[in-house]
Amino acid sequence: MLVKLNTENIVAVLIFLFFFVYPVLVDAYSVMNLAYFLSMVFLSLSLSLIWGYCGIFSFGQAVFFGISGYFYAVFTLNSGITTLTPLGLILGVLIGGVIAWILGYFMFYGGVNDVFVGLITLCLTLVLETFMGQTAGDQWMIGQVNLGGFNGINSIPSLQIGSFILTGNSFYYFVLLILLAVFIFLKWFEFSKLGIAVVAIRENRERTKLLGYNVPFIQSLVFAMGGALASLSGIFYVLWGNYITPSAFGLASATIPVVLVAAGGRKNVTAALLFTVLYYWFSQTLSASGSEYALIILGLVLIVAILFVPNGLIASLFHAGDQLFFREDSKSLLRKKGAKTL
C-alpha cells in the first residue's frame, strides 16, 4: 500500500511522534493519565472498525470491554502467578473476540441488521451491568475471587513479562506500541481486499450480496475483530487502575464511544483516535478545575459537532486541509489518470 501524502497522514505521524516524546516532557502522573486516554482509544477504534468501516451500529463494545476486564482479573488473581499475566491478556482478548463472533453469528446469519443490532447490544449491556451489580455475596465467587458487586474487583496484578513489571513509563510505551500496531493494521485493512468488501457492505449490503460476497460471514468477522479491540481496551484499563467495577458495562461506557466516533468522524480512524484523546483530556481538565458544568459543556460541544458536521469534526478538518494544501496534487493526479485512460 502506497502511503498518500495528505492532512490525515501528516497529523497521524505528528500525533505518534508527540506520544513517543511525551514522557520526556512531563511528570509520571501525566504519563499515566495519557496511558489511560490511549487505553480508551482502542474502544473507539473498535467502534470505528465495525460502524465506520462496515456500517454496523453497536452499543455493545462496553460488553466486551467489561467481560475481558473481569476475565483478566479473575484469571490472574486465581492463578497467583504474576508471570502468567501476559497469558491472561491474550486469553482475555481472544475470549472477547469469540464472544463477539458468537453474538454476531446469531445476529447476522439471523438477518438482524441496522437499528436492531444497536437495540440488542444495548440491552445486553444493561443486562450485564445489572447482573454484575448484584454479585456482592460470597456465593458469587469464581475460584478464590469474589466478583464484589458494585465494589468490583481490586488489587488486580499489573502486567509482568518475565521478571519485568510494566508500570509507569514502561506500561505507557507498551500501550503506545500496541496502539501504533493496531493503527497501522486498520489503515492497511481499509485498502485490503477484505477491507474493500467491508466498505461495500457499508454502502450497499444487498448489492454486495448480489456480487457473490458472504455478507453475514464478513459482518461476523468484523464484529469479532471489533470485540477483540474493545477487549484489549478493557484489559488495558484494568492494568492502568488495577481494578474494575460494573460501571464498565454501564450506559455511559456504551454511549461515550458512539458519540466520540460520530463527532470525530466514524469513517476515519485517525479522527477517532485524536478526538478520543482530546475528549478525555478536556473532560479531566474540566473535572480537575472543579467546574460543575464540565459535562454540560462537553455535551453541548458534542451535540453541535454531530448536528452541524455530520461527517465528523476532525474528519472535516482533514478534508479542509486537503482542499487547502493538497488540491493541486489531487487535480494533477486526476489529469494523469485521465491521460492514461485516453
C-alpha positions as a Python dict, from the first residue, in 0.01 Angstrom:
ca = {
    (1, 'M'): (0, 0, 0),
    (2, 'L'): (144, 334, -108),
    (3, 'V'): (121, 592, 171),
    (4, 'K'): (-60, 901, 47),
    (5, 'L'): (59, 1247, 144),
    (6, 'N'): (-244, 1418, 294),
    (7, 'T'): (-351, 1606, 604),
    (8, 'E'): (-466, 1297, 791),
    (9, 'N'): (-143, 1104, 746),
    (10, 'I'): (72, 1405, 838),
    (11, 'V'): (-134, 1461, 1154),
    (12, 'A'): (-114, 1090, 1239),
    (13, 'V'): (266, 1095, 1218),
    (14, 'L'): (285, 1409, 1432),
    (15, 'I'): (47, 1262, 1690),
    (16, 'F'): (251, 945, 1738),
    (17, 'L'): (577, 1141, 1748),
    (18, 'F'): (425, 1355, 2023),
    (19, 'F'): (310, 1044, 2210),
    (20, 'F'): (660, 894, 2199),
    (21, 'V'): (836, 1205, 2334),
    (22, 'Y'): (563, 1296, 2585),
    (23, 'P'): (710, 1107, 2885),
    (24, 'V'): (1032, 1307, 2849),
    (25, 'L'): (842, 1636, 2881),
    (26, 'V'): (610, 1573, 3177),
    (27, 'D'): (589, 1405, 3518),
    (28, 'A'): (490, 1045, 3593),
    (29, 'Y'): (132, 1140, 3684),
    (30, 'S'): (72, 1299, 3343),
    (31, 'V'): (222, 998, 3168),
    (32, 'M'): (-21, 761, 3339),
    (33, 'N'): (-309, 993, 3256),
    (34, 'L'): (-222, 972, 2888),
    (35, 'A'): (-182, 595, 2923),
    (36, 'Y'): (-544, 587, 3038),
    (37, 'F'): (-654, 801, 2744),
    (38, 'L'): (-471, 574, 2499),
    (39, 'S'): (-630, 268, 2659),
    (40, 'M'): (-973, 412, 2583),
    (41, 'V'): (-871, 484, 2223),
    (42, 'F'): (-887, 110, 2150),
    (43, 'L'): (-1256, 117, 2242),
    (44, 'S'): (-1319, 399, 1994),
    (45, 'L'): (-1117, 223, 1724),
    (46, 'S'): (-1322, -94, 1774),
    (47, 'L'): (-1640, 101, 1702),
    (48, 'S'): (-1479, 287, 1414),
    (49, 'L'): (-1395, -52, 1261),
    (50, 'I'): (-1740, -206, 1285),
    (51, 'W'): (-1951, 109, 1240),
    (52, 'G'): (-1730, 333, 1032),
    (53, 'Y'): (-1590, 64, 802),
    (54, 'C'): (-1872, -192, 797),
    (55, 'G'): (-2181, 10, 887),
    (56, 'I'): (-2271, -199, 1194),
    (57, 'F'): (-2406, 35, 1461),
    (58, 'S'): (-2347, -114, 1805),
    (59, 'F'): (-2382, -20, 2171),
    (60, 'G'): (-2213, -344, 2270),
    (61, 'Q'): (-1844, -254, 2280),
    (62, 'A'): (-1872, -198, 2656),
    (63, 'V'): (-1982, -562, 2687),
    (64, 'F'): (-1653, -695, 2551),
    (65, 'F'): (-1462, -423, 2738),
    (66, 'G'): (-1608, -538, 3069),
    (67, 'I'): (-1608, -913, 3010),
    (68, 'S'): (-1240, -921, 2922),
    (69, 'G'): (-1150, -688, 3208),
    (70, 'Y'): (-1326, -916, 3456),
    (71, 'F'): (-1174, -1225, 3293),
    (72, 'Y'): (-821, -1087, 3329),
    (73, 'A'): (-890, -1002, 3694),
    (74, 'V'): (-1034, -1343, 3778),
    (75, 'F'): (-767, -1535, 3584),
    (76, 'T'): (-466, -1355, 3730),
    (77, 'L'): (-595, -1344, 4089),
    (78, 'N'): (-683, -1713, 4083),
    (79, 'S'): (-354, -1820, 3929),
    (80, 'G'): (-147, -1620, 4177),
    (81, 'I'): (144, -1639, 3932),
    (82, 'T'): (236, -1293, 3808),
    (83, 'T'): (434, -1430, 3513),
    (84, 'L'): (105, -1563, 3372),
    (85, 'T'): (-39, -1213, 3334),
    (86, 'P'): (56, -1195, 2962),
    (87, 'L'): (-141, -1518, 2911),
    (88, 'G'): (-436, -1356, 3087),
    (89, 'L'): (-415, -1062, 2848),
    (90, 'I'): (-402, -1283, 2538),
    (91, 'L'): (-682, -1511, 2655),
    (92, 'G'): (-895, -1210, 2752),
    (93, 'V'): (-865, -1061, 2406),
    (94, 'L'): (-940, -1397, 2243),
    (95, 'I'): (-1243, -1458, 2464),
    (96, 'G'): (-1381, -1114, 2387),
    (97, 'G'): (-1337, -1177, 2016),
    (98, 'V'): (-1500, -1521, 2034),
    (99, 'I'): (-1800, -1389, 2230),
    (100, 'A'): (-1838, -1109, 1975),
    (101, 'W'): (-1821, -1362, 1690),
    (102, 'I'): (-2088, -1582, 1851),
    (103, 'L'): (-2317, -1284, 1906),
    (104, 'G'): (-2250, -1160, 1553),
    (105, 'Y'): (-2314, -1504, 1408),
    (106, 'F'): (-2663, -1527, 1554),
    (107, 'M'): (-2745, -1169, 1459),
    (108, 'F'): (-2615, -1151, 1106),
    (109, 'Y'): (-2695, -1504, 993),
    (110, 'G'): (-3036, -1448, 1152),
    (111, 'G'): (-3093, -1143, 934),
    (112, 'V'): (-3064, -887, 1216),
    (113, 'N'): (-2917, -560, 1093),
    (114, 'D'): (-2929, -182, 1120),
    (115, 'V'): (-3101, -33, 1426),
    (116, 'F'): (-3189, -376, 1569),
    (117, 'V'): (-2820, -454, 1622),
    (118, 'G'): (-2795, -138, 1830),
    (119, 'L'): (-3101, -235, 2035),
    (120, 'I'): (-2980, -590, 2101),
    (121, 'T'): (-2632, -480, 2204),
    (122, 'L'): (-2771, -201, 2423),
    (123, 'C'): (-3000, -447, 2604),
    (124, 'L'): (-2709, -686, 2655),
    (125, 'T'): (-2502, -403, 2805),
    (126, 'L'): (-2776, -307, 3050),
    (127, 'V'): (-2842, -670, 3148),
    (128, 'L'): (-2476, -734, 3226),
    (129, 'E'): (-2442, -412, 3428),
    (130, 'T'): (-2748, -507, 3634),
    (131, 'F'): (-2627, -862, 3685),
    (132, 'M'): (-2272, -768, 3786),
    (133, 'G'): (-2406, -508, 4028),
    (134, 'Q'): (-2576, -774, 4241),
    (135, 'T'): (-2280, -1012, 4272),
    (136, 'A'): (-2167, -888, 4615),
    (137, 'G'): (-2241, -1204, 4815),
    (138, 'D'): (-1998, -1487, 4888),
    (139, 'Q'): (-2198, -1709, 4654),
    (140, 'W'): (-2068, -1500, 4364),
    (141, 'M'): (-1714, -1629, 4363),
    (142, 'I'): (-1509, -1770, 4079),
    (143, 'G'): (-1237, -1977, 4237),
    (144, 'Q'): (-1096, -1758, 4513),
    (145, 'V'): (-1213, -1429, 4362),
    (146, 'N'): (-1531, -1254, 4478),
    (147, 'L'): (-1691, -1050, 4198),
    (148, 'G'): (-1769, -782, 4453),
    (149, 'G'): (-2096, -640, 4324),
    (150, 'F'): (-2087, -262, 4278),
    (151, 'N'): (-1747, -253, 4451),
    (152, 'G'): (-1598, -466, 4176),
    (153, 'I'): (-1258, -632, 4199),
    (154, 'N'): (-948, -457, 4336),
    (155, 'S'): (-576, -527, 4367),
    (156, 'I'): (-556, -679, 4019),
    (157, 'P'): (-195, -766, 3924),
    (158, 'S'): (-7, -549, 3677),
    (159, 'L'): (130, -699, 3358),
    (160, 'Q'): (459, -879, 3411),
    (161, 'I'): (681, -1001, 3129),
    (162, 'G'): (942, -1234, 3274),
    (163, 'S'): (1077, -1054, 3579),
    (164, 'F'): (987, -709, 3445),
    (165, 'I'): (668, -546, 3575),
    (166, 'L'): (511, -296, 3338),
    (167, 'T'): (429, 15, 3537),
    (168, 'G'): (474, 386, 3478),
    (169, 'N'): (662, 467, 3159),
    (170, 'S'): (709, 102, 3064),
    (171, 'F'): (332, 43, 3073),
    (172, 'Y'): (274, 365, 2877),
    (173, 'Y'): (513, 265, 2599),
    (174, 'F'): (368, -87, 2589),
    (175, 'V'): (19, 53, 2531),
    (176, 'L'): (153, 303, 2278),
    (177, 'L'): (336, 39, 2074),
    (178, 'I'): (26, -183, 2065),
    (179, 'L'): (-181, 119, 1961),
    (180, 'L'): (62, 202, 1682),
    (181, 'A'): (49, -157, 1555),
    (182, 'V'): (-333, -160, 1564),
    (183, 'F'): (-350, 179, 1392),
    (184, 'I'): (-120, 67, 1109),
    (185, 'F'): (-321, -254, 1071),
    (186, 'L'): (-651, -63, 1044),
    (187, 'K'): (-505, 174, 784),
    (188, 'W'): (-382, -125, 585),
    (189, 'F'): (-710, -312, 633),
    (190, 'E'): (-907, -20, 488),
    (191, 'F'): (-742, -71, 148),
    (192, 'S'): (-708, -451, 155),
    (193, 'K'): (-936, -677, -50),
    (194, 'L'): (-1135, -770, 259),
    (195, 'G'): (-1148, -408, 367),
    (196, 'I'): (-1291, -303, 32),
    (197, 'A'): (-1558, -571, 67),
    (198, 'V'): (-1634, -442, 416),
    (199, 'V'): (-1681, -88, 285),
    (200, 'A'): (-1902, -224, 6),
    (201, 'I'): (-2126, -382, 272),
    (202, 'R'): (-2148, -47, 448),
    (203, 'E'): (-2251, 131, 130),
    (204, 'N'): (-2498, -126, 0),
    (205, 'R'): (-2543, -459, 175),
    (206, 'E'): (-2784, -613, -76),
    (207, 'R'): (-2574, -521, -377),
    (208, 'T'): (-2268, -674, -212),
    (209, 'K'): (-2462, -999, -164),
    (210, 'L'): (-2552, -999, -533),
    (211, 'L'): (-2184, -967, -619),
    (212, 'G'): (-2125, -1303, -450),
    (213, 'Y'): (-1984, -1199, -112),
    (214, 'N'): (-2082, -1389, 203),
    (215, 'V'): (-2207, -1078, 383),
    (216, 'P'): (-2306, -1242, 717),
    (217, 'F'): (-1964, -1408, 742),
    (218, 'I'): (-1779, -1081, 677),
    (219, 'Q'): (-2002, -895, 922),
    (220, 'S'): (-1942, -1159, 1190),
    (221, 'L'): (-1568, -1148, 1129),
    (222, 'V'): (-1551, -768, 1154),
    (223, 'F'): (-1773, -773, 1463),
    (224, 'A'): (-1534, -1024, 1622),
    (225, 'M'): (-1235, -803, 1538),
    (226, 'G'): (-1413, -509, 1695),
    (227, 'G'): (-1488, -718, 2003),
    (228, 'A'): (-1121, -812, 2035),
    (229, 'L'): (-1015, -447, 2017),
    (230, 'A'): (-1273, -349, 2281),
    (231, 'S'): (-1146, -638, 2496),
    (232, 'L'): (-790, -510, 2466),
    (233, 'S'): (-914, -169, 2580),
    (234, 'G'): (-1084, -325, 2883),
    (235, 'I'): (-772, -515, 2989),
    (236, 'F'): (-551, -208, 2948),
    (237, 'Y'): (-799, -15, 3162),
    (238, 'V'): (-771, -283, 3432),
    (239, 'L'): (-391, -277, 3410),
    (240, 'W'): (-392, 101, 3441),
    (241, 'G'): (-612, 121, 3751),
    (242, 'N'): (-573, -232, 3894),
    (243, 'Y'): (-948, -250, 3949),
    (244, 'I'): (-1275, -297, 3761),
    (245, 'T'): (-1639, -235, 3857),
    (246, 'P'): (-1977, -299, 3689),
    (247, 'S'): (-1968, 59, 3560),
    (248, 'A'): (-1754, -86, 3280),
    (249, 'F'): (-2083, -223, 3143),
    (250, 'G'): (-2274, 99, 3217),
    (251, 'L'): (-2482, 308, 2980),
    (252, 'A'): (-2218, 582, 2981),
    (253, 'S'): (-1947, 330, 2891),
    (254, 'A'): (-2160, 210, 2600),
    (255, 'T'): (-2263, 555, 2479),
    (256, 'I'): (-1946, 764, 2504),
    (257, 'P'): (-1754, 571, 2234),
    (258, 'V'): (-2051, 609, 1997),
    (259, 'V'): (-2060, 984, 2048),
    (260, 'L'): (-1681, 1023, 2021),
    (261, 'V'): (-1659, 825, 1699),
    (262, 'A'): (-1958, 1006, 1548),
    (263, 'A'): (-1830, 1350, 1648),
    (264, 'G'): (-1472, 1286, 1541),
    (265, 'G'): (-1551, 1103, 1216),
    (266, 'R'): (-1664, 743, 1220),
    (267, 'K'): (-1507, 653, 885),
    (268, 'N'): (-1165, 785, 985),
    (269, 'V'): (-956, 604, 1247),
    (270, 'T'): (-714, 898, 1288),
    (271, 'A'): (-1008, 1125, 1366),
    (272, 'A'): (-1147, 875, 1617),
    (273, 'L'): (-806, 846, 1786),
    (274, 'L'): (-747, 1221, 1807),
    (275, 'F'): (-1098, 1313, 1919),
    (276, 'T'): (-1097, 1044, 2191),
    (277, 'V'): (-770, 1170, 2340),
    (278, 'L'): (-889, 1531, 2323),
    (279, 'Y'): (-1221, 1442, 2486),
    (280, 'Y'): (-1067, 1260, 2782),
    (281, 'W'): (-804, 1528, 2828),
    (282, 'F'): (-1065, 1807, 2819),
    (283, 'S'): (-1303, 1614, 3043),
    (284, 'Q'): (-1036, 1552, 3303),
    (285, 'T'): (-916, 1914, 3287),
    (286, 'L'): (-1267, 2046, 3350),
    (287, 'S'): (-1328, 1795, 3629),
    (288, 'A'): (-1000, 1882, 3799),
    (289, 'S'): (-1090, 2252, 3791),
    (290, 'G'): (-1399, 2176, 3997),
    (291, 'S'): (-1638, 2306, 3735),
    (292, 'E'): (-1986, 2162, 3783),
    (293, 'Y'): (-2059, 2247, 3422),
    (294, 'A'): (-1797, 2010, 3281),
    (295, 'L'): (-2039, 1751, 3143),
    (296, 'I'): (-2277, 2020, 3016),
    (297, 'I'): (-2002, 2192, 2820),
    (298, 'L'): (-1880, 1864, 2675),
    (299, 'G'): (-2235, 1759, 2586),
    (300, 'L'): (-2304, 2083, 2402),
    (301, 'V'): (-1977, 2061, 2209),
    (302, 'L'): (-2052, 1705, 2100),
    (303, 'I'): (-2414, 1781, 2005),
    (304, 'V'): (-2313, 2083, 1796),
    (305, 'A'): (-2039, 1881, 1624),
    (306, 'I'): (-2278, 1598, 1535),
    (307, 'L'): (-2558, 1829, 1418),
    (308, 'F'): (-2356, 2067, 1204),
    (309, 'V'): (-2063, 1848, 1095),
    (310, 'P'): (-2227, 1511, 1009),
    (311, 'N'): (-1903, 1367, 868),
    (312, 'G'): (-1725, 1436, 1195),
    (313, 'L'): (-1543, 1741, 1324),
    (314, 'I'): (-1187, 1610, 1291),
    (315, 'A'): (-1253, 1432, 961),
    (316, 'S'): (-1399, 1753, 817),
    (317, 'L'): (-1088, 1944, 926),
    (318, 'F'): (-875, 1683, 749),
    (319, 'H'): (-1083, 1731, 434),
    (320, 'A'): (-1049, 2109, 458),
    (321, 'G'): (-673, 2072, 497),
    (322, 'D'): (-657, 1855, 185),
    (323, 'Q'): (-856, 2110, -11),
    (324, 'L'): (-628, 2390, 106),
    (325, 'F'): (-285, 2228, 80),
    (326, 'F'): (-315, 1925, -149),
    (327, 'R'): (-581, 2031, -400),
    (328, 'E'): (-332, 2081, -682),
    (329, 'D'): (-178, 1740, -624),
    (330, 'S'): (-525, 1582, -644),
    (331, 'K'): (-604, 1764, -967),
    (332, 'S'): (-275, 1663, -1129),
    (333, 'L'): (-336, 1303, -1026),
    (334, 'L'): (-680, 1310, -1186),
    (335, 'R'): (-530, 1455, -1507),
    (336, 'K'): (-272, 1176, -1516),
    (337, 'K'): (-540, 915, -1469),
    (338, 'G'): (-742, 1073, -1750),
    (339, 'A'): (-443, 1075, -1981),
    (340, 'K'): (-375, 708, -1912),
    (341, 'T'): (-740, 626, -1986),
    (342, 'L'): (-722, 806, -2321),
}
